Amino acid sequence: MAGDFLFDIEWGGLQELEEEFDKMEEEFEEILVDEYTKYGLLVEEGSKALVHRDHGDLEESIHFDKGEIEGESVVVEGGSNLPYALRRHEEPYRMGVYDKYDNGTKYPGYYVNGRGRKTHRKPNWRGYKPGRKYLANAIIATEEDYNIMNLRVLNRTFGEES
């Protein structure tokens, strides 16, 4: 009885489906690079907004590159190439009131609890005060943007508008 019933199922279009999947992978990588580059620019904006300001050199030196695929990862490199950038990021605040000496001029009481007058005048960015940990705080402040970006990557990959 079992031999009396034969089913013959043919799948047409598998080659086309495979080509679509191959194309999707390329589009996915392009979308990843695009979205992560935009995210890097947002973190750059936040880092510049949150870095302390004295002369402005450190703020101006912060830059994030375009995203790139490296192996199984998307990499967006950024930060500052100035020698004291890491020190300014990591060094603990020096509590108290201190004078500033610049080019032979004394500015009494310029630094208060580790921040100078120009840094105190900078507005907060997304709830964070400018000063130390400016890169880390920019990342934390953009965490929701990061999550939304990843959803946008999926939506764009599957052809949905966001």
C-alpha atoms as an extended CHARMM CRD file, in Angstrom:
* protein
*
       162  EXT
         1         1  MET       CA              0.0000000000        0.0000000000        0.0000000000  PROA      1               0.0000000000
         2         2  ALA       CA              2.8120000000        2.3990000000        0.8250000000  PROA      2               0.0000000000
         3         3  GLY       CA              4.2700000000        1.9740000000       -2.6350000000  PROA      3               0.0000000000
         4         4  ASP       CA              1.0260000000        3.1350000000       -4.2680000000  PROA      4               0.0000000000
         5         5  PHE       CA              1.4420000000        6.7290000000       -3.0900000000  PROA      5               0.0000000000
         6         6  LEU       CA              4.3350000000        8.6760000000       -4.5390000000  PROA      6               0.0000000000
         7         7  PHE       CA              5.0030000000       12.2870000000       -3.8980000000  PROA      7               0.0000000000
         8         8  ASP       CA              7.2190000000       14.2740000000       -6.1590000000  PROA      8               0.0000000000
         9         9  ILE       CA              7.9910000000       17.7530000000       -4.8400000000  PROA      9               0.0000000000
        10        10  GLU       CA             10.1430000000       20.0670000000       -6.8770000000  PROA      10              0.0000000000
        11        11  TRP       CA             11.5330000000       23.3110000000       -5.5720000000  PROA      11              0.0000000000
        12        12  GLY       CA             11.9110000000       25.8290000000       -8.3220000000  PROA      12              0.0000000000
        13        13  GLY       CA             13.9590000000       28.9680000000       -7.9040000000  PROA      13              0.0000000000
        14        14  LEU       CA             16.5200000000       27.7110000000       -5.3800000000  PROA      14              0.0000000000
        15        15  GLN       CA             19.3370000000       29.2210000000       -7.4420000000  PROA      15              0.0000000000
        16        16  GLU       CA             17.6120000000       32.5950000000       -7.3740000000  PROA      16              0.0000000000
        17        17  LEU       CA             16.9880000000       32.2860000000       -3.6230000000  PROA      17              0.0000000000
        18        18  GLU       CA             20.6560000000       31.4890000000       -3.0190000000  PROA      18              0.0000000000
        19        19  GLU       CA             21.6690000000       34.5250000000       -5.0940000000  PROA      19              0.0000000000
        20        20  GLU       CA             19.3220000000       36.7130000000       -3.0070000000  PROA      20              0.0000000000
        21        21  PHE       CA             20.9240000000       35.4310000000        0.2040000000  PROA      21              0.0000000000
        22        22  ASP       CA             24.4020000000       36.1710000000       -1.1890000000  PROA      22              0.0000000000
        23        23  LYS       CA             23.2730000000       39.6570000000       -2.1710000000  PROA      23              0.0000000000
        24        24  MET       CA             21.7080000000       40.1500000000        1.2720000000  PROA      24              0.0000000000
        25        25  GLU       CA             25.0480000000       39.4500000000        2.9600000000  PROA      25              0.0000000000
        26        26  GLU       CA             26.7740000000       42.1340000000        0.8740000000  PROA      26              0.0000000000
        27        27  GLU       CA             23.9620000000       44.6130000000        1.5410000000  PROA      27              0.0000000000
        28        28  PHE       CA             24.0430000000       43.7330000000        5.2330000000  PROA      28              0.0000000000
        29        29  GLU       CA             27.7480000000       44.5670000000        5.4460000000  PROA      29              0.0000000000
        30        30  GLU       CA             27.2340000000       47.8560000000        3.5830000000  PROA      30              0.0000000000
        31        31  ILE       CA             24.3900000000       48.7710000000        5.9430000000  PROA      31              0.0000000000
        32        32  LEU       CA             26.5070000000       47.8280000000        8.9840000000  PROA      32              0.0000000000
        33        33  VAL       CA             29.3780000000       50.0310000000        7.8480000000  PROA      33              0.0000000000
        34        34  ASP       CA             27.0040000000       52.9170000000        7.1080000000  PROA      34              0.0000000000
        35        35  GLU       CA             25.1640000000       52.7010000000       10.4320000000  PROA      35              0.0000000000
        36        36  TYR       CA             28.2700000000       52.1480000000       12.5500000000  PROA      36              0.0000000000
        37        37  THR       CA             29.9830000000       55.0860000000       10.8310000000  PROA      37              0.0000000000
        38        38  LYS       CA             27.0100000000       57.2830000000       11.7520000000  PROA      38              0.0000000000
        39        39  TYR       CA             27.1280000000       55.9720000000       15.3100000000  PROA      39              0.0000000000
        40        40  GLY       CA             30.8600000000       56.7500000000       15.4560000000  PROA      40              0.0000000000
        41        41  LEU       CA             30.1010000000       60.3370000000       14.4500000000  PROA      41              0.0000000000
        42        42  LEU       CA             27.5430000000       60.5770000000       17.2660000000  PROA      42              0.0000000000
        43        43  VAL       CA             30.1140000000       59.3060000000       19.7720000000  PROA      43              0.0000000000
        44        44  GLU       CA             32.6040000000       61.8120000000       18.3330000000  PROA      44              0.0000000000
        45        45  GLU       CA             30.0640000000       64.5950000000       18.8830000000  PROA      45              0.0000000000
        46        46  GLY       CA             29.4800000000       63.4380000000       22.4410000000  PROA      46              0.0000000000
        47        47  SER       CA             33.1810000000       63.0810000000       23.1970000000  PROA      47              0.0000000000
        48        48  LYS       CA             33.8510000000       66.6090000000       21.9690000000  PROA      48              0.0000000000
        49        49  ALA       CA             30.9390000000       67.9220000000       24.0070000000  PROA      49              0.0000000000
        50        50  LEU       CA             32.1200000000       66.1120000000       27.1460000000  PROA      50              0.0000000000
        51        51  VAL       CA             35.8820000000       66.6420000000       26.9810000000  PROA      51              0.0000000000
        52        52  HSD       CA             37.2550000000       69.3680000000       29.2310000000  PROA      52              0.0000000000
        53        53  ARG       CA             38.1170000000       72.6620000000       27.5700000000  PROA      53              0.0000000000
        54        54  ASP       CA             41.1610000000       74.7200000000       28.3030000000  PROA      54              0.0000000000
        55        55  HSD       CA             42.7660000000       75.7070000000       25.0150000000  PROA      55              0.0000000000
        56        56  GLY       CA             40.5140000000       73.4810000000       22.8860000000  PROA      56              0.0000000000
        57        57  ASP       CA             43.3520000000       71.3830000000       21.4480000000  PROA      57              0.0000000000
        58        58  LEU       CA             42.0830000000       68.1150000000       22.8830000000  PROA      58              0.0000000000
        59        59  GLU       CA             38.5080000000       68.7900000000       21.8020000000  PROA      59              0.0000000000
        60        60  GLU       CA             39.6360000000       69.5410000000       18.2520000000  PROA      60              0.0000000000
        61        61  SER       CA             41.8140000000       66.4300000000       18.0950000000  PROA      61              0.0000000000
        62        62  ILE       CA             38.9710000000       63.9650000000       18.7080000000  PROA      62              0.0000000000
        63        63  HSD       CA             38.0650000000       62.1520000000       15.5130000000  PROA      63              0.0000000000
        64        64  PHE       CA             36.3190000000       58.8990000000       14.5850000000  PROA      64              0.0000000000
        65        65  ASP       CA             37.0320000000       57.0370000000       11.3520000000  PROA      65              0.0000000000
        66        66  LYS       CA             34.5960000000       55.4370000000        8.9610000000  PROA      66              0.0000000000
        67        67  GLY       CA             33.4920000000       51.9570000000        9.9730000000  PROA      67              0.0000000000
        68        68  GLU       CA             35.2840000000       49.0050000000        8.3910000000  PROA      68              0.0000000000
        69        69  ILE       CA             34.6600000000       45.2840000000        8.2520000000  PROA      69              0.0000000000
        70        70  GLU       CA             37.5620000000       43.4250000000        9.8680000000  PROA      70              0.0000000000
        71        71  GLY       CA             37.0210000000       39.6870000000        9.9240000000  PROA      71              0.0000000000
        72        72  GLU       CA             33.7430000000       39.0420000000       11.7210000000  PROA      72              0.0000000000
        73        73  SER       CA             33.5560000000       42.5390000000       13.2310000000  PROA      73              0.0000000000
        74        74  VAL       CA             32.7090000000       46.0950000000       12.3250000000  PROA      74              0.0000000000
        75        75  VAL       CA             35.3810000000       48.4180000000       13.6750000000  PROA      75              0.0000000000
        76        76  VAL       CA             35.0590000000       52.1710000000       14.1760000000  PROA      76              0.0000000000
        77        77  GLU       CA             38.2710000000       53.6180000000       15.5360000000  PROA      77              0.0000000000
        78        78  GLY       CA             38.2500000000       56.9590000000       17.2390000000  PROA      78              0.0000000000
        79        79  GLY       CA             39.6420000000       59.1610000000       19.9260000000  PROA      79              0.0000000000
        80        80  SER       CA             42.5580000000       61.5580000000       20.1090000000  PROA      80              0.0000000000
        81        81  ASN       CA             46.1860000000       61.1980000000       19.0990000000  PROA      81              0.0000000000
        82        82  LEU       CA             47.4120000000       63.7780000000       21.6000000000  PROA      82              0.0000000000
        83        83  PRO       CA             49.8520000000       62.3720000000       24.1640000000  PROA      83              0.0000000000
        84        84  TYR       CA             47.8880000000       63.6600000000       27.1680000000  PROA      84              0.0000000000
        85        85  ALA       CA             44.4350000000       62.5330000000       25.9710000000  PROA      85              0.0000000000
        86        86  LEU       CA             44.5110000000       59.2640000000       27.8970000000  PROA      86              0.0000000000
        87        87  ARG       CA             45.7840000000       61.0360000000       31.0060000000  PROA      87              0.0000000000
        88        88  ARG       CA             42.9640000000       63.5900000000       30.8260000000  PROA      88              0.0000000000
        89        89  HSD       CA             40.4760000000       60.7510000000       30.4020000000  PROA      89              0.0000000000
        90        90  GLU       CA             41.7030000000       58.5530000000       33.2610000000  PROA      90              0.0000000000
        91        91  GLU       CA             43.3150000000       60.8000000000       35.8730000000  PROA      91              0.0000000000
        92        92  PRO       CA             41.1690000000       61.3120000000       38.9850000000  PROA      92              0.0000000000
        93        93  TYR       CA             39.9100000000       64.7890000000       39.7540000000  PROA      93              0.0000000000
        94        94  ARG       CA             42.0930000000       66.9150000000       42.0100000000  PROA      94              0.0000000000
        95        95  MET       CA             39.6980000000       68.2390000000       44.6110000000  PROA      95              0.0000000000
        96        96  GLY       CA             40.0230000000       71.7680000000       45.8540000000  PROA      96              0.0000000000
        97        97  VAL       CA             40.6120000000       75.1800000000       44.2840000000  PROA      97              0.0000000000
        98        98  TYR       CA             43.8010000000       75.8370000000       42.3010000000  PROA      98              0.0000000000
        99        99  ASP       CA             45.3220000000       78.6420000000       40.2890000000  PROA      99              0.0000000000
       100       100  LYS       CA             46.1200000000       78.3920000000       36.6070000000  PROA      100             0.0000000000
       101       101  TYR       CA             49.4360000000       79.5850000000       35.1960000000  PROA      101             0.0000000000
       102       102  ASP       CA             49.5010000000       80.1840000000       31.4680000000  PROA      102             0.0000000000
       103       103  ASN       CA             52.0760000000       82.0720000000       29.4520000000  PROA      103             0.0000000000
       104       104  GLY       CA             53.3010000000       84.0070000000       32.4700000000  PROA      104             0.0000000000
       105       105  THR       CA             49.8130000000       84.9000000000       33.6690000000  PROA      105             0.0000000000
       106       106  LYS       CA             48.2440000000       83.7160000000       36.9140000000  PROA      106             0.0000000000
       107       107  TYR       CA             44.5100000000       83.0240000000       37.0370000000  PROA      107             0.0000000000
       108       108  PRO       CA             43.5850000000       82.6860000000       40.7170000000  PROA      108             0.0000000000
       109       109  GLY       CA             40.9910000000       80.0450000000       41.6230000000  PROA      109             0.0000000000
       110       110  TYR       CA             40.6900000000       78.8650000000       38.0190000000  PROA      110             0.0000000000
       111       111  TYR       CA             40.3470000000       75.1360000000       38.7440000000  PROA      111             0.0000000000
       112       112  VAL       CA             37.5940000000       73.9530000000       41.0690000000  PROA      112             0.0000000000
       113       113  ASN       CA             37.4940000000       70.2480000000       41.9060000000  PROA      113             0.0000000000
       114       114  GLY       CA             39.4460000000       69.2990000000       38.8180000000  PROA      114             0.0000000000
       115       115  ARG       CA             37.5590000000       71.3780000000       36.2580000000  PROA      115             0.0000000000
       116       116  GLY       CA             38.6250000000       74.7440000000       34.8770000000  PROA      116             0.0000000000
       117       117  ARG       CA             36.3520000000       77.7060000000       34.2330000000  PROA      117             0.0000000000
       118       118  LYS       CA             35.8860000000       76.9330000000       30.5280000000  PROA      118             0.0000000000
       119       119  THR       CA             34.9440000000       73.3470000000       31.2990000000  PROA      119             0.0000000000
       120       120  HSD       CA             32.4460000000       74.5030000000       33.9310000000  PROA      120             0.0000000000
       121       121  ARG       CA             30.8630000000       76.7770000000       31.2970000000  PROA      121             0.0000000000
       122       122  LYS       CA             30.3290000000       73.9520000000       28.8080000000  PROA      122             0.0000000000
       123       123  PRO       CA             26.7710000000       72.6320000000       28.8650000000  PROA      123             0.0000000000
       124       124  ASN       CA             25.9640000000       69.0960000000       29.9180000000  PROA      124             0.0000000000
       125       125  TRP       CA             25.4990000000       66.6070000000       27.1030000000  PROA      125             0.0000000000
       126       126  ARG       CA             22.7130000000       64.0810000000       27.5490000000  PROA      126             0.0000000000
       127       127  GLY       CA             22.9080000000       64.4500000000       31.3080000000  PROA      127             0.0000000000
       128       128  TYR       CA             26.7010000000       64.1900000000       31.6110000000  PROA      128             0.0000000000
       129       129  LYS       CA             29.0360000000       66.9600000000       32.7510000000  PROA      129             0.0000000000
       130       130  PRO       CA             32.1190000000       67.7270000000       30.6800000000  PROA      130             0.0000000000
       131       131  GLY       CA             35.3510000000       66.5090000000       32.2150000000  PROA      131             0.0000000000
       132       132  ARG       CA             37.0600000000       63.1980000000       32.8480000000  PROA      132             0.0000000000
       133       133  LYS       CA             35.8660000000       59.9470000000       31.2170000000  PROA      133             0.0000000000
       134       134  TYR       CA             34.6040000000       61.9500000000       28.2370000000  PROA      134             0.0000000000
       135       135  LEU       CA             34.8670000000       58.9850000000       25.8090000000  PROA      135             0.0000000000
       136       136  ALA       CA             33.3360000000       56.4590000000       28.1950000000  PROA      136             0.0000000000
       137       137  ASN       CA             30.5140000000       58.8430000000       29.0700000000  PROA      137             0.0000000000
       138       138  ALA       CA             29.7910000000       59.4830000000       25.3860000000  PROA      138             0.0000000000
       139       139  ILE       CA             29.4090000000       55.7290000000       24.8680000000  PROA      139             0.0000000000
       140       140  ILE       CA             27.1550000000       55.3610000000       27.9210000000  PROA      140             0.0000000000
       141       141  ALA       CA             25.0710000000       58.3760000000       26.8830000000  PROA      141             0.0000000000
       142       142  THR       CA             24.4900000000       56.8800000000       23.4250000000  PROA      142             0.0000000000
       143       143  GLU       CA             23.6170000000       53.3390000000       24.5340000000  PROA      143             0.0000000000
       144       144  GLU       CA             19.9730000000       53.7110000000       23.4820000000  PROA      144             0.0000000000
       145       145  ASP       CA             21.0910000000       55.1030000000       20.1110000000  PROA      145             0.0000000000
       146       146  TYR       CA             23.2900000000       52.0190000000       19.7080000000  PROA      146             0.0000000000
       147       147  ASN       CA             20.3660000000       49.6900000000       20.3640000000  PROA      147             0.0000000000
       148       148  ILE       CA             18.1110000000       51.6040000000       17.9610000000  PROA      148             0.0000000000
       149       149  MET       CA             20.8670000000       51.5400000000       15.3420000000  PROA      149             0.0000000000
       150       150  ASN       CA             21.1040000000       47.7570000000       15.5440000000  PROA      150             0.0000000000
       151       151  LEU       CA             17.3420000000       47.4640000000       15.0060000000  PROA      151             0.0000000000
       152       152  ARG       CA             17.6410000000       49.8510000000       12.0720000000  PROA      152             0.0000000000
       153       153  VAL       CA             20.3590000000       47.6150000000       10.5800000000  PROA      153             0.0000000000
       154       154  LEU       CA             17.9650000000       44.6580000000       10.6870000000  PROA      154             0.0000000000
       155       155  ASN       CA             15.0780000000       46.6700000000        9.2590000000  PROA      155             0.0000000000
       156       156  ARG       CA             17.1870000000       48.0400000000        6.4240000000  PROA      156             0.0000000000
       157       157  THR       CA             18.6160000000       44.6030000000        5.6630000000  PROA      157             0.0000000000
       158       158  PHE       CA             15.1390000000       43.1200000000        5.3240000000  PROA      158             0.0000000000
       159       159  GLY       CA             13.9390000000       46.0600000000        3.2250000000  PROA      159             0.0000000000
       160       160  GLU       CA             11.8140000000       47.7600000000        5.8430000000  PROA      160             0.0000000000
       161       161  GLU       CA             11.9820000000       51.5130000000        6.1160000000  PROA      161             0.0000000000
       162       162  SER       CA             12.9060000000       52.9700000000        9.4960000000  PROA      162             0.0000000000
